[in-house]
PDB file of C-alpha atoms and ligand atoms in Angstrom:
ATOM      1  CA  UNK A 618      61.176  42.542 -88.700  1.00 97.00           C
ATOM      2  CA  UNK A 619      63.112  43.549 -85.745  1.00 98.00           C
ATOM      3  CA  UNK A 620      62.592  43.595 -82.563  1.00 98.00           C
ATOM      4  CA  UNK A 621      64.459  46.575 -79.733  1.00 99.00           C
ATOM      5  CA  UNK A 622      64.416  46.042 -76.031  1.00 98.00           C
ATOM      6  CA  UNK A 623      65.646  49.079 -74.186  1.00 98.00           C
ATOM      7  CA  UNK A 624      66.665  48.514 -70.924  1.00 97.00           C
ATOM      8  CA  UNK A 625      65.079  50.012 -67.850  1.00 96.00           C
ATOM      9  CA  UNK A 626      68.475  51.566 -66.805  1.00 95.00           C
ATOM     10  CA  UNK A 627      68.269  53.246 -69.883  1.00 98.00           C
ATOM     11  CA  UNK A 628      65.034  54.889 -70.090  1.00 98.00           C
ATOM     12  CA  UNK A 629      64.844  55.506 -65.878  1.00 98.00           C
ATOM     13  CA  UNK A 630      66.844  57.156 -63.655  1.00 96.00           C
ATOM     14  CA  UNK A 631      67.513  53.375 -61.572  1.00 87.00           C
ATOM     15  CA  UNK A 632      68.513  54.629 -57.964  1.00 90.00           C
ATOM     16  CA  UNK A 633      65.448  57.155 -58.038  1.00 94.00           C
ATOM     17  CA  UNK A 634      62.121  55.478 -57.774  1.00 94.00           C
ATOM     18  CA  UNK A 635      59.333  55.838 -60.343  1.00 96.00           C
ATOM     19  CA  UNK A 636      61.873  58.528 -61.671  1.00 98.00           C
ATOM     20  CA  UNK A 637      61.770  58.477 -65.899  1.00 98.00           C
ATOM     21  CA  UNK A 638      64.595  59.325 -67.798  1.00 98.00           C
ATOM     22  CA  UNK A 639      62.819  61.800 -69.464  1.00 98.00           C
ATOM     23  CA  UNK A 640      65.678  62.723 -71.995  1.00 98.00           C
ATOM     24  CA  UNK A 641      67.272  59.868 -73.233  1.00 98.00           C
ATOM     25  CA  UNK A 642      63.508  58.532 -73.694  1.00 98.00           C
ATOM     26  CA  UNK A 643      62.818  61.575 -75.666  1.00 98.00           C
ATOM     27  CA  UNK A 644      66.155  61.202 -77.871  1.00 98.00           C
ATOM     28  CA  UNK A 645      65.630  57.267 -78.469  1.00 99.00           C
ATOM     29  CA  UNK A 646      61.852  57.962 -79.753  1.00 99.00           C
ATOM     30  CA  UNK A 647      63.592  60.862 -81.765  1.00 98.00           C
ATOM     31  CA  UNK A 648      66.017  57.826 -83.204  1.00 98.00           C
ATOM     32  CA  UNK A 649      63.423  55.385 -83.422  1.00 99.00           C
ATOM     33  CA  UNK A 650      61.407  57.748 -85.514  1.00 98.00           C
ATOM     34  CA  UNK A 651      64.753  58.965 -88.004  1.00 98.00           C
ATOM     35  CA  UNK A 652      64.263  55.083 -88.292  1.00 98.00           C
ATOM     36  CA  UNK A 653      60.483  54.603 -89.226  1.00 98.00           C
ATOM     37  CA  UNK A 654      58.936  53.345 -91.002  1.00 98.00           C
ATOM     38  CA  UNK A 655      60.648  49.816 -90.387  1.00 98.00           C
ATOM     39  CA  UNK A 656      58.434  46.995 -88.877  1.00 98.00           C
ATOM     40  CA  UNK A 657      59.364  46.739 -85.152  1.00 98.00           C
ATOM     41  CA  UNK A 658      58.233  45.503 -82.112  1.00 98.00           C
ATOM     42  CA  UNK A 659      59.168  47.754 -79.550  1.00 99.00           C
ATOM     43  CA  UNK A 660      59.753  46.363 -75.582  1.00 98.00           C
ATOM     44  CA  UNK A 661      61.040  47.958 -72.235  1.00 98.00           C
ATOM     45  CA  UNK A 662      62.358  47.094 -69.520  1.00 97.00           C
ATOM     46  CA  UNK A 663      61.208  48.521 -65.761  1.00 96.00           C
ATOM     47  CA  UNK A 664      63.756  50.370 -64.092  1.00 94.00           C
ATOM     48  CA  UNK A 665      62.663  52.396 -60.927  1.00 96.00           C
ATOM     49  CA  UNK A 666      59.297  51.690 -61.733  1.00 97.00           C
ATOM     50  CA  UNK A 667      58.591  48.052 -61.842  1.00 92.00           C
ATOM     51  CA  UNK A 668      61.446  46.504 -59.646  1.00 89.00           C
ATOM     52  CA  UNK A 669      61.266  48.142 -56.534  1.00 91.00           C
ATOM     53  CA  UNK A 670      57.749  47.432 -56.162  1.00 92.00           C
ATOM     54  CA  UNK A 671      58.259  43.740 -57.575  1.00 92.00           C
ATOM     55  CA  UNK A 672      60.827  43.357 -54.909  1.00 92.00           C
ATOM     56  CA  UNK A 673      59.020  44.925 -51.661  1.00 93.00           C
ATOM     57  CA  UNK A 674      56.412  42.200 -52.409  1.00 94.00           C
ATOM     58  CA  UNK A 675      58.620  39.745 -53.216  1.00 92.00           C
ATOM     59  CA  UNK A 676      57.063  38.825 -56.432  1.00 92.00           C
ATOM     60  CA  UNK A 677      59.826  36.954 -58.529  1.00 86.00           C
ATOM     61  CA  UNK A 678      59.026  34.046 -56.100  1.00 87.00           C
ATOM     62  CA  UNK A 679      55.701  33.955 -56.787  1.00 94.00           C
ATOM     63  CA  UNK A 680      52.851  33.658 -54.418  1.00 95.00           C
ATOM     64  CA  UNK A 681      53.468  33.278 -50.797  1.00 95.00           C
ATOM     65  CA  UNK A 682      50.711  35.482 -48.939  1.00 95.00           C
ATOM     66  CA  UNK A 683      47.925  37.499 -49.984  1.00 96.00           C
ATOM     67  CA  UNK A 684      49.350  40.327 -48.936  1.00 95.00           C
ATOM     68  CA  UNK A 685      51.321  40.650 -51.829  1.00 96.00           C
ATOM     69  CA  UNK A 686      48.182  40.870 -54.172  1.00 96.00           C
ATOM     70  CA  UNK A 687      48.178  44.135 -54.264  1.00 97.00           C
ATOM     71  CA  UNK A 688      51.751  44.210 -54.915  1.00 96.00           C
ATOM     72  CA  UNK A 689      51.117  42.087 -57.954  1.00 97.00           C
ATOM     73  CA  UNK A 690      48.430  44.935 -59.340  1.00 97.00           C
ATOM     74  CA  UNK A 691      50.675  47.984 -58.169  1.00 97.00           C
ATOM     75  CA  UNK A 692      53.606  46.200 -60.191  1.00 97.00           C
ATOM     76  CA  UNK A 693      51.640  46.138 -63.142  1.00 98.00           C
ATOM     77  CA  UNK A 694      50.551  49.580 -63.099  1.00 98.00           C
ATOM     78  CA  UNK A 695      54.056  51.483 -62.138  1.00 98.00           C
ATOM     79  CA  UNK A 696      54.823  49.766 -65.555  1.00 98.00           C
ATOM     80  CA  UNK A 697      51.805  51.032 -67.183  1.00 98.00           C
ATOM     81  CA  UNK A 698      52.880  54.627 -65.853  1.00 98.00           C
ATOM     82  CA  UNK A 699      56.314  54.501 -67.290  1.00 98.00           C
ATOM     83  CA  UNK A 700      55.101  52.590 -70.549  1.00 98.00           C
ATOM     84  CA  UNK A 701      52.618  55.637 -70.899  1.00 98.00           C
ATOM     85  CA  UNK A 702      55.396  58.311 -70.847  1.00 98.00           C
ATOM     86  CA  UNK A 703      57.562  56.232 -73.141  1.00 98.00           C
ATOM     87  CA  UNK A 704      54.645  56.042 -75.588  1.00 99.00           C
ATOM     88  CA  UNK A 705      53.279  59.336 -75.637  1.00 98.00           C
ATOM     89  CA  UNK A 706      56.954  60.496 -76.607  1.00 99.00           C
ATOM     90  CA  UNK A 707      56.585  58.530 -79.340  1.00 99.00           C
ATOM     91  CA  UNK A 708      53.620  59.658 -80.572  1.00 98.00           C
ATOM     92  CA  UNK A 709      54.890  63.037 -79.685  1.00 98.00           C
ATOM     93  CA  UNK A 710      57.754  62.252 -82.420  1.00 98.00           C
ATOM     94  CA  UNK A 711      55.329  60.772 -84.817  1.00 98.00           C
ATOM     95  CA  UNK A 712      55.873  57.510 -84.306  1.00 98.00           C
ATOM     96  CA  UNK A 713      52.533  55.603 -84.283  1.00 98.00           C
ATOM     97  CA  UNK A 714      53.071  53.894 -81.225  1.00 99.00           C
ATOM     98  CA  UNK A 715      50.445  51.043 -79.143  1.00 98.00           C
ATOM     99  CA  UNK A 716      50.674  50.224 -75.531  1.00 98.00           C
ATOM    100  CA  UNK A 717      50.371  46.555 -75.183  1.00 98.00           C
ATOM    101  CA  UNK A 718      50.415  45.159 -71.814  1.00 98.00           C
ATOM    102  CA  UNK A 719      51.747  41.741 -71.439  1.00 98.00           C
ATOM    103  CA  UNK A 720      49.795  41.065 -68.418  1.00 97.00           C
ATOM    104  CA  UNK A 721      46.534  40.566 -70.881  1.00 96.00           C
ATOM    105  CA  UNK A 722      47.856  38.052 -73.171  1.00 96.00           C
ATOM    106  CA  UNK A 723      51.074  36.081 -71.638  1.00 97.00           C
ATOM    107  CA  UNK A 724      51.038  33.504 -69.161  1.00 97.00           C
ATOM    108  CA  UNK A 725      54.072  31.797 -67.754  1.00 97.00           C
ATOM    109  CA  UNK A 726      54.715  28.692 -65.964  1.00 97.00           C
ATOM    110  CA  UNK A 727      57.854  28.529 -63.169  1.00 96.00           C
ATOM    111  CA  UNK A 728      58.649  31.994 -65.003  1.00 95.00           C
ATOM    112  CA  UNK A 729      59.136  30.614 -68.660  1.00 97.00           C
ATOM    113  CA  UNK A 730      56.464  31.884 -71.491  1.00 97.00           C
ATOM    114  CA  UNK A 731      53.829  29.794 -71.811  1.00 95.00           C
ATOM    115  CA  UNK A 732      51.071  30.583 -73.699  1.00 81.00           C
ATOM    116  CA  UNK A 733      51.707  33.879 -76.296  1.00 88.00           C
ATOM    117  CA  UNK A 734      49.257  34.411 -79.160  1.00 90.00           C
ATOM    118  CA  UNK A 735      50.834  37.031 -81.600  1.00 95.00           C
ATOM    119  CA  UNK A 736      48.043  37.846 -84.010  1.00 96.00           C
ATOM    120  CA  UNK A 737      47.203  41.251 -82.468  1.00 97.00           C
ATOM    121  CA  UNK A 738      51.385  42.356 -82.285  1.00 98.00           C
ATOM    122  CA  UNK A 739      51.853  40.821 -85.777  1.00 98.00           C
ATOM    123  CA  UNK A 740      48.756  42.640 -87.271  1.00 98.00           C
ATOM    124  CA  UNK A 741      49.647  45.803 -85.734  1.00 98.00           C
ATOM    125  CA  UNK A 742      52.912  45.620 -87.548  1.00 98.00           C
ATOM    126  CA  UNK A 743      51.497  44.894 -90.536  1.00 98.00           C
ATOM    127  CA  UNK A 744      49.785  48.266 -90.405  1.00 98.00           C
ATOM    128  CA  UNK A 745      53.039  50.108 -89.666  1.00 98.00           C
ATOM    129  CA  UNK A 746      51.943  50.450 -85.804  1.00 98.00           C
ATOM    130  CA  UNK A 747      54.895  50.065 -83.617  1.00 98.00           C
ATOM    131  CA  UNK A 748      53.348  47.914 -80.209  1.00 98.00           C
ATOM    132  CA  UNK A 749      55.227  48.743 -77.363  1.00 99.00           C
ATOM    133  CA  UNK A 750      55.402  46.377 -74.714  1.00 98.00           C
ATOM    134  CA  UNK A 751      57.089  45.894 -71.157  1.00 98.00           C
ATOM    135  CA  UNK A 752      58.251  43.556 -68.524  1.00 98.00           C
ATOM    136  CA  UNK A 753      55.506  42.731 -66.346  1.00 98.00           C
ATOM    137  CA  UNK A 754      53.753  41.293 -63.342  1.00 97.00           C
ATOM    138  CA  UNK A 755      51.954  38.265 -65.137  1.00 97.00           C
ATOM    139  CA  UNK A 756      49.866  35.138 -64.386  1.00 97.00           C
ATOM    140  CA  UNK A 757      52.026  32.111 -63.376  1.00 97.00           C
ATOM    141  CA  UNK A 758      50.763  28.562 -63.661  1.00 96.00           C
ATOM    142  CA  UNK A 759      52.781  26.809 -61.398  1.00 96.00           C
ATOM    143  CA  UNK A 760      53.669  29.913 -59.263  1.00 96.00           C
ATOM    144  CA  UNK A 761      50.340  31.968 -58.971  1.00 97.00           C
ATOM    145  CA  UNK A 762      52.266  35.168 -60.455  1.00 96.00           C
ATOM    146  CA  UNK A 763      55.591  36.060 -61.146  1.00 96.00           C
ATOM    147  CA  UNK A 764      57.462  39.177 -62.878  1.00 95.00           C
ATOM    148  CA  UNK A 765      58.760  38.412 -66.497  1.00 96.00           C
ATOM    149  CA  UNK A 766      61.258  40.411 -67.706  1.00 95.00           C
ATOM    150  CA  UNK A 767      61.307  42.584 -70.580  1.00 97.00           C
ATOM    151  CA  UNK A 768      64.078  40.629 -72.280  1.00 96.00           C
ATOM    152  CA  UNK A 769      62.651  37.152 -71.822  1.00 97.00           C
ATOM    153  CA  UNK A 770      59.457  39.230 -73.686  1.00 98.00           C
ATOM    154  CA  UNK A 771      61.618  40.445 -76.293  1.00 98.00           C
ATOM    155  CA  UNK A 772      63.055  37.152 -77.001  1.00 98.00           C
ATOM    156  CA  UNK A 773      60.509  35.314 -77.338  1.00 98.00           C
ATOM    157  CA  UNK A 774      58.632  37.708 -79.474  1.00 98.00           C
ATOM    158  CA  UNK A 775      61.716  37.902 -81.257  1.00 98.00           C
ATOM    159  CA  UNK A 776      61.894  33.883 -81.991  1.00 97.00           C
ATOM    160  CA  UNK A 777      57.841  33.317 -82.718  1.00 96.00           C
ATOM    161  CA  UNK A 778      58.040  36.414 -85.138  1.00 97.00           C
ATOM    162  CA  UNK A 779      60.406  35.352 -87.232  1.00 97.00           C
ATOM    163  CA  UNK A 780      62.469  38.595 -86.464  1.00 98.00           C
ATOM    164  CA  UNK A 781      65.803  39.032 -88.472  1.00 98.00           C
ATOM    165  CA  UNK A 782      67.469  41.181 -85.618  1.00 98.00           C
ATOM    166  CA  UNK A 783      67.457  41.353 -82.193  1.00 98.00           C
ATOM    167  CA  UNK A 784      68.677  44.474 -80.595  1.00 98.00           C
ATOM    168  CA  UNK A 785      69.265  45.132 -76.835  1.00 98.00           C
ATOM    169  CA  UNK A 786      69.974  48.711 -75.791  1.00 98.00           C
ATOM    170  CA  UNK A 787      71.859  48.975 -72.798  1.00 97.00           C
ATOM    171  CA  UNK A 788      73.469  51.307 -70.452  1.00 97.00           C
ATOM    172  CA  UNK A 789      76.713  50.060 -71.098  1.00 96.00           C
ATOM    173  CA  UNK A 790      78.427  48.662 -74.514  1.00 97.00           C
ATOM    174  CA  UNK A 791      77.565  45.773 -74.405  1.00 95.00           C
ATOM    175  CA  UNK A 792      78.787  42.449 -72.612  1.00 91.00           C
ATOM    176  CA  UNK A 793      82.537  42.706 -71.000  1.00 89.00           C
ATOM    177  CA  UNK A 794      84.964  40.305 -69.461  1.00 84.00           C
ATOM    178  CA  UNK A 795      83.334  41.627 -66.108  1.00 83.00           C
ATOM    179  CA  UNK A 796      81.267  44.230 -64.503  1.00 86.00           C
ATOM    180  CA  UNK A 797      82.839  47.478 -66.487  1.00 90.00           C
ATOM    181  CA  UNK A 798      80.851  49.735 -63.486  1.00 89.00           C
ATOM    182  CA  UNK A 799      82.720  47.998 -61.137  1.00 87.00           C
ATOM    183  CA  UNK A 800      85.977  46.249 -62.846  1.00 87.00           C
ATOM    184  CA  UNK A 801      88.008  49.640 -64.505  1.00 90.00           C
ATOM    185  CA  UNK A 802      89.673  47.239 -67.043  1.00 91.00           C
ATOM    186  CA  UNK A 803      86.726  45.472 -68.235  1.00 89.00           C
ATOM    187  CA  UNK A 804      87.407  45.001 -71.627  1.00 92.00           C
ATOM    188  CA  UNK A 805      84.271  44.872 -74.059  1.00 94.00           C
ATOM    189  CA  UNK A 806      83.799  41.183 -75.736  1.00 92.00           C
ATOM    190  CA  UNK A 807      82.997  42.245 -79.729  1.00 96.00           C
ATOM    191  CA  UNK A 808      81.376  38.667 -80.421  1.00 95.00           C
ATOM    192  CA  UNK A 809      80.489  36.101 -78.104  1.00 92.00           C
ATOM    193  CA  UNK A 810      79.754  32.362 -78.780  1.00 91.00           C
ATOM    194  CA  UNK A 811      77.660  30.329 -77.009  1.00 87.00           C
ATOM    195  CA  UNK A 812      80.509  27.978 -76.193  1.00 83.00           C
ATOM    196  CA  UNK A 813      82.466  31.058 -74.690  1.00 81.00           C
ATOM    197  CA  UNK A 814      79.557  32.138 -72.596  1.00 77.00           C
ATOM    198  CA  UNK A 815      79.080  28.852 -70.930  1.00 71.00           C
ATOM    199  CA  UNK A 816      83.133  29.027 -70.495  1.00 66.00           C
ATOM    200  CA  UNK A 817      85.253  31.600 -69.464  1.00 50.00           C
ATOM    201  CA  UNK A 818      83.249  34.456 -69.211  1.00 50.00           C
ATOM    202  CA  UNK A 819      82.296  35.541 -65.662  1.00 52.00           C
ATOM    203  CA  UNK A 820      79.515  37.834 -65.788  1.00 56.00           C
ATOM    204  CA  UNK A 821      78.668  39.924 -62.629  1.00 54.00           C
ATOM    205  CA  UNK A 822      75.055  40.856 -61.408  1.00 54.00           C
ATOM    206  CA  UNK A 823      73.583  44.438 -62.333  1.00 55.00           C
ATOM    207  CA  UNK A 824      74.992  46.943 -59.189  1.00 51.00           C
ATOM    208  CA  UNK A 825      71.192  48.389 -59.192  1.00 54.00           C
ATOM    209  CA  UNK A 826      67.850  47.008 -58.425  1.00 52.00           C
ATOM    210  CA  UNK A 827      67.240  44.342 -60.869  1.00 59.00           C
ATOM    211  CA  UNK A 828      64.858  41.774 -59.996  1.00 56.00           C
ATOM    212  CA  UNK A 829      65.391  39.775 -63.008  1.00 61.00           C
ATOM    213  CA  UNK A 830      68.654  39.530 -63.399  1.00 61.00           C
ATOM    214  CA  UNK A 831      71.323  42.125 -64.877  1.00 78.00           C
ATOM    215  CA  UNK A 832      73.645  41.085 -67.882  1.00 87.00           C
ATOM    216  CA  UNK A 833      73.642  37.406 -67.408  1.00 83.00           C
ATOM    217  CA  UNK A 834      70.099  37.108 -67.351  1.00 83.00           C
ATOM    218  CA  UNK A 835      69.720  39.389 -70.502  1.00 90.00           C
ATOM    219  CA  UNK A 836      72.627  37.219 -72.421  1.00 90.00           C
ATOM    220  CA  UNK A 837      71.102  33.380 -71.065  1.00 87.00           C
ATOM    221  CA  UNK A 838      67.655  34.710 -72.465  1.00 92.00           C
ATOM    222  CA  UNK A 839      69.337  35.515 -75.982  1.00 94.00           C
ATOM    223  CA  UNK A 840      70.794  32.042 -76.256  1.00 93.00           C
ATOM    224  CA  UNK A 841      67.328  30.847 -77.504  1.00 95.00           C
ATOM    225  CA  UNK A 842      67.328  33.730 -80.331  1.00 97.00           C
ATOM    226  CA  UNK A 843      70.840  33.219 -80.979  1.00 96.00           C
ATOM    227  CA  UNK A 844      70.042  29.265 -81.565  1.00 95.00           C
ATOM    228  CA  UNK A 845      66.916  30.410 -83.349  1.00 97.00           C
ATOM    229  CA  UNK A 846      69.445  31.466 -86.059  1.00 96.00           C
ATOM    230  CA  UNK A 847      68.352  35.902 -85.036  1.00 97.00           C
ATOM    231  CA  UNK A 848      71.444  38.395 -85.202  1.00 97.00           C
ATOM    232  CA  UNK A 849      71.458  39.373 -81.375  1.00 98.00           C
ATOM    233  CA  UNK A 850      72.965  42.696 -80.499  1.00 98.00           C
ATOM    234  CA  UNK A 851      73.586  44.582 -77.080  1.00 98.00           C
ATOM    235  CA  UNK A 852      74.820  47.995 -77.607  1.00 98.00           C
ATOM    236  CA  UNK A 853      74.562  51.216 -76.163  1.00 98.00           C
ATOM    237  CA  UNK A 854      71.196  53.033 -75.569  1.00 98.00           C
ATOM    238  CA  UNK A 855      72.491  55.716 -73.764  1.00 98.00           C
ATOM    239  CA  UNK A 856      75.075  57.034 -76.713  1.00 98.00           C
ATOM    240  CA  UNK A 857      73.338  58.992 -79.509  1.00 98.00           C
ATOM    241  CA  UNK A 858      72.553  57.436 -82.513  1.00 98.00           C
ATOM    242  CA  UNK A 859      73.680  53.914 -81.945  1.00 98.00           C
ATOM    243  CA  UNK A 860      70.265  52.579 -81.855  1.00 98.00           C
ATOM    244  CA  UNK A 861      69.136  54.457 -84.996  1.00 98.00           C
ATOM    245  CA  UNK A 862      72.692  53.048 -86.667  1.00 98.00           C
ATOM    246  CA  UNK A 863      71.658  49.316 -85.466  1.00 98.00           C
ATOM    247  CA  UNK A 864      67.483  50.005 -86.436  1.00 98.00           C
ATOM    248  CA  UNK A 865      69.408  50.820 -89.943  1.00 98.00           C
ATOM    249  CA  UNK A 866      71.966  47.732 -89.657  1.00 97.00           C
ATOM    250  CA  UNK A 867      74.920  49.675 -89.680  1.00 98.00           C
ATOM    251  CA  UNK A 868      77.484  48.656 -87.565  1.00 97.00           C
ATOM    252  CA  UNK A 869      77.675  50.022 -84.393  1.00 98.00           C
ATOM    253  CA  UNK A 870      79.944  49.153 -80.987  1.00 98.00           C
ATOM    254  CA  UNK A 871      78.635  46.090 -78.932  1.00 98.00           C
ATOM    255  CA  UNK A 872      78.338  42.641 -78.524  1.00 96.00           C
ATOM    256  CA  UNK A 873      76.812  40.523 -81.365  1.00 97.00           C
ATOM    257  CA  UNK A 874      76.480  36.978 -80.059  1.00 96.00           C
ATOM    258  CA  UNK A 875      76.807  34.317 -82.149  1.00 90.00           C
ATOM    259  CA  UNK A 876      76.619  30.496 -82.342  1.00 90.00           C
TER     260      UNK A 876
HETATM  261  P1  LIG B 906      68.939  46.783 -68.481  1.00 65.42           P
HETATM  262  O1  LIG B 906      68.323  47.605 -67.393  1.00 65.42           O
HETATM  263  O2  LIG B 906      69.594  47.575 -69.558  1.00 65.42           O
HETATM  264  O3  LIG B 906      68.064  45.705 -69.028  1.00 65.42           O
HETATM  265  P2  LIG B 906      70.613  45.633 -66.443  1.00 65.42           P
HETATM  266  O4  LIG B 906      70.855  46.873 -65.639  1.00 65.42           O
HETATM  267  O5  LIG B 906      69.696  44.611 -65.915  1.00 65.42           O
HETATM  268  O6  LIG B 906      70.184  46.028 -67.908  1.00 65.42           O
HETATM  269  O7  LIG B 906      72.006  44.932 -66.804  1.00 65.42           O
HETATM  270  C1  LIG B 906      73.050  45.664 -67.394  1.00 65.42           C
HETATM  271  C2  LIG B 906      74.079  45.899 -66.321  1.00 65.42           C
HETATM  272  O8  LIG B 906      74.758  44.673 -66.063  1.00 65.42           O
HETATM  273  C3  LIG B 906      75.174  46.869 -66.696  1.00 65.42           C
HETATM  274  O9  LIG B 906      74.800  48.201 -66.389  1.00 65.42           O
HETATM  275  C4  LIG B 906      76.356  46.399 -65.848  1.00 65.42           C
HETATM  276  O10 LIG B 906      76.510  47.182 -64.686  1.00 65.42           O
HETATM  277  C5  LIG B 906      75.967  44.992 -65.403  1.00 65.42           C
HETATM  278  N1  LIG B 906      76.975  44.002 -65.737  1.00 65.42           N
HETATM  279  C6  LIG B 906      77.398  43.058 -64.897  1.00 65.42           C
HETATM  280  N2  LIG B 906      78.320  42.294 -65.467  1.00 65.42           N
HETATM  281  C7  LIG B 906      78.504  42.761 -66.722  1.00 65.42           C
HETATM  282  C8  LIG B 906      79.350  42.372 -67.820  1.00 65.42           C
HETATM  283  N3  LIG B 906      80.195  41.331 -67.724  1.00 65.42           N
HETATM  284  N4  LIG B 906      79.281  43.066 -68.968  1.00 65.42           N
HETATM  285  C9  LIG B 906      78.417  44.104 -69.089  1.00 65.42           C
HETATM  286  N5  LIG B 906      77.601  44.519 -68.079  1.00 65.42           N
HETATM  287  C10 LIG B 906      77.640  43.859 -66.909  1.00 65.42           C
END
């Protein structure tokens, strides 16, 4: 089983709120589908839909005032718009694709997983459904509510599934020796150890929106999978067929951490 996390700067246009990426979503379900069938476990990330609203209400730091309740619902259900588009053009591709909303069956506590029962996701891939799930506004027991981010989903799914290959599509080639948006001779780091991550490396915060984190956060998340003994992978989303060469386990450009 593998499991693909596409980033939200990949599947929405990030300086244009609620604003889908309505082509490269179409093309990656296309992939996806020149893929299928393959047991997956598909997860997203929030773009302009979930982070500006996350952020106007302050939600990463959990719960301050009630008046960011209804922040905490609106959240949710931006995601639930954009996880709607990205599933019906999957289904539109003939991909039999779920919606499953994290929200309903993941609590964390000071933003880490918690409690994550799997039988549903693992029995939908059993019948050659491919759930497609998102970062969210969930349930926090130390914090009251807090937003958990689509990779920290993915990895965790990635580690209680048993999943052979974890894949992160990105809007840039994967991890560099800084910021390639902003450093012009960035140069891309092919495999990266643990040890060399906690060294050298300096690894800049995403230029856009992000309220959980950018590269780092996506690479300290993948540590677990990486020490979980799963192939992680962060590659390109936004170049044609790279994710349909990784879903196949060709080799593609990117990062592939190791321990
Ligand atoms: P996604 O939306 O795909 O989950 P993010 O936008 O949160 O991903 O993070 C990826 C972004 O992190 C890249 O677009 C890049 O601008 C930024 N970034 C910062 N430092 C680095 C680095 N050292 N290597 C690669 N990307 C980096």
């Amino acid at each position: 089983m593998q499991v693909l996390k596409l980033g939200g700067s990949v599947i929405t246009i990030k300086d244009e709120p609620m604003t889908a990426d309505h082509e490269s979503i179409r093309r990656l379900s296309e992939e996806i589908k020149a893929a299928w069938p393959t047991p997956l476990v598909l997860v997203h990330g929030g773009g302009s839909f979930g982070h500006p609203v996350a952020e106007k209400y302050g939600l990463m730091e959990g719960y301050k005032s009630e008046r960011q309740v209804p922040g905490f619902a609106r959240t949710h259900q931006a995601m639930v718009v954009l996880n709607s588009i990205i599933v019906d053009a999957l289904l539109e591709t003939g991909v039999p694709a779920l919606a499953v909303s994290p929200s309903s069956f993941i609590m964390t506590s000071d933003g880490r997983v918690q409690s994550l029962d799997l039988e549903v996701i693992g029995r939908l891939v059993v019948r050659g459904i491919l759930p497609v799930l998102y970062g969210d506004a969930v349930l926090d027991q130390s914090r009251g509510f807090t937003i958990l981010s689509g990779d920290q989903i993915a990895v965790k799914i990635a580690i209680e599934m048993g999943a052979t290959r974890l894949i992160f599509g990105a809007d840039v080639d994967g991890v560099y020796t800084s910021n390639p948006k902003t450093v012009p001779d960035a140069r891309l780091i092919e495999r990266l150890s643990l040890e060399n991550l906690d060294g050298y490396i300096k690894i800049g915060s995403a230029l856009t929106t992000d309220v959980t984190g950018g590269m780092l956060g996506k690479v300290s998340e993948a540590r677990e999978a990486v020490e979980a003994g799963i192939e992680v992978l962060i590659a390109n989303a936004t170049e044609r067929d790279v994710i349909l060469k990784a879903l196949r386990g060709e080799p593609v450009r990117g990062t592939i951490l190791t321990r």
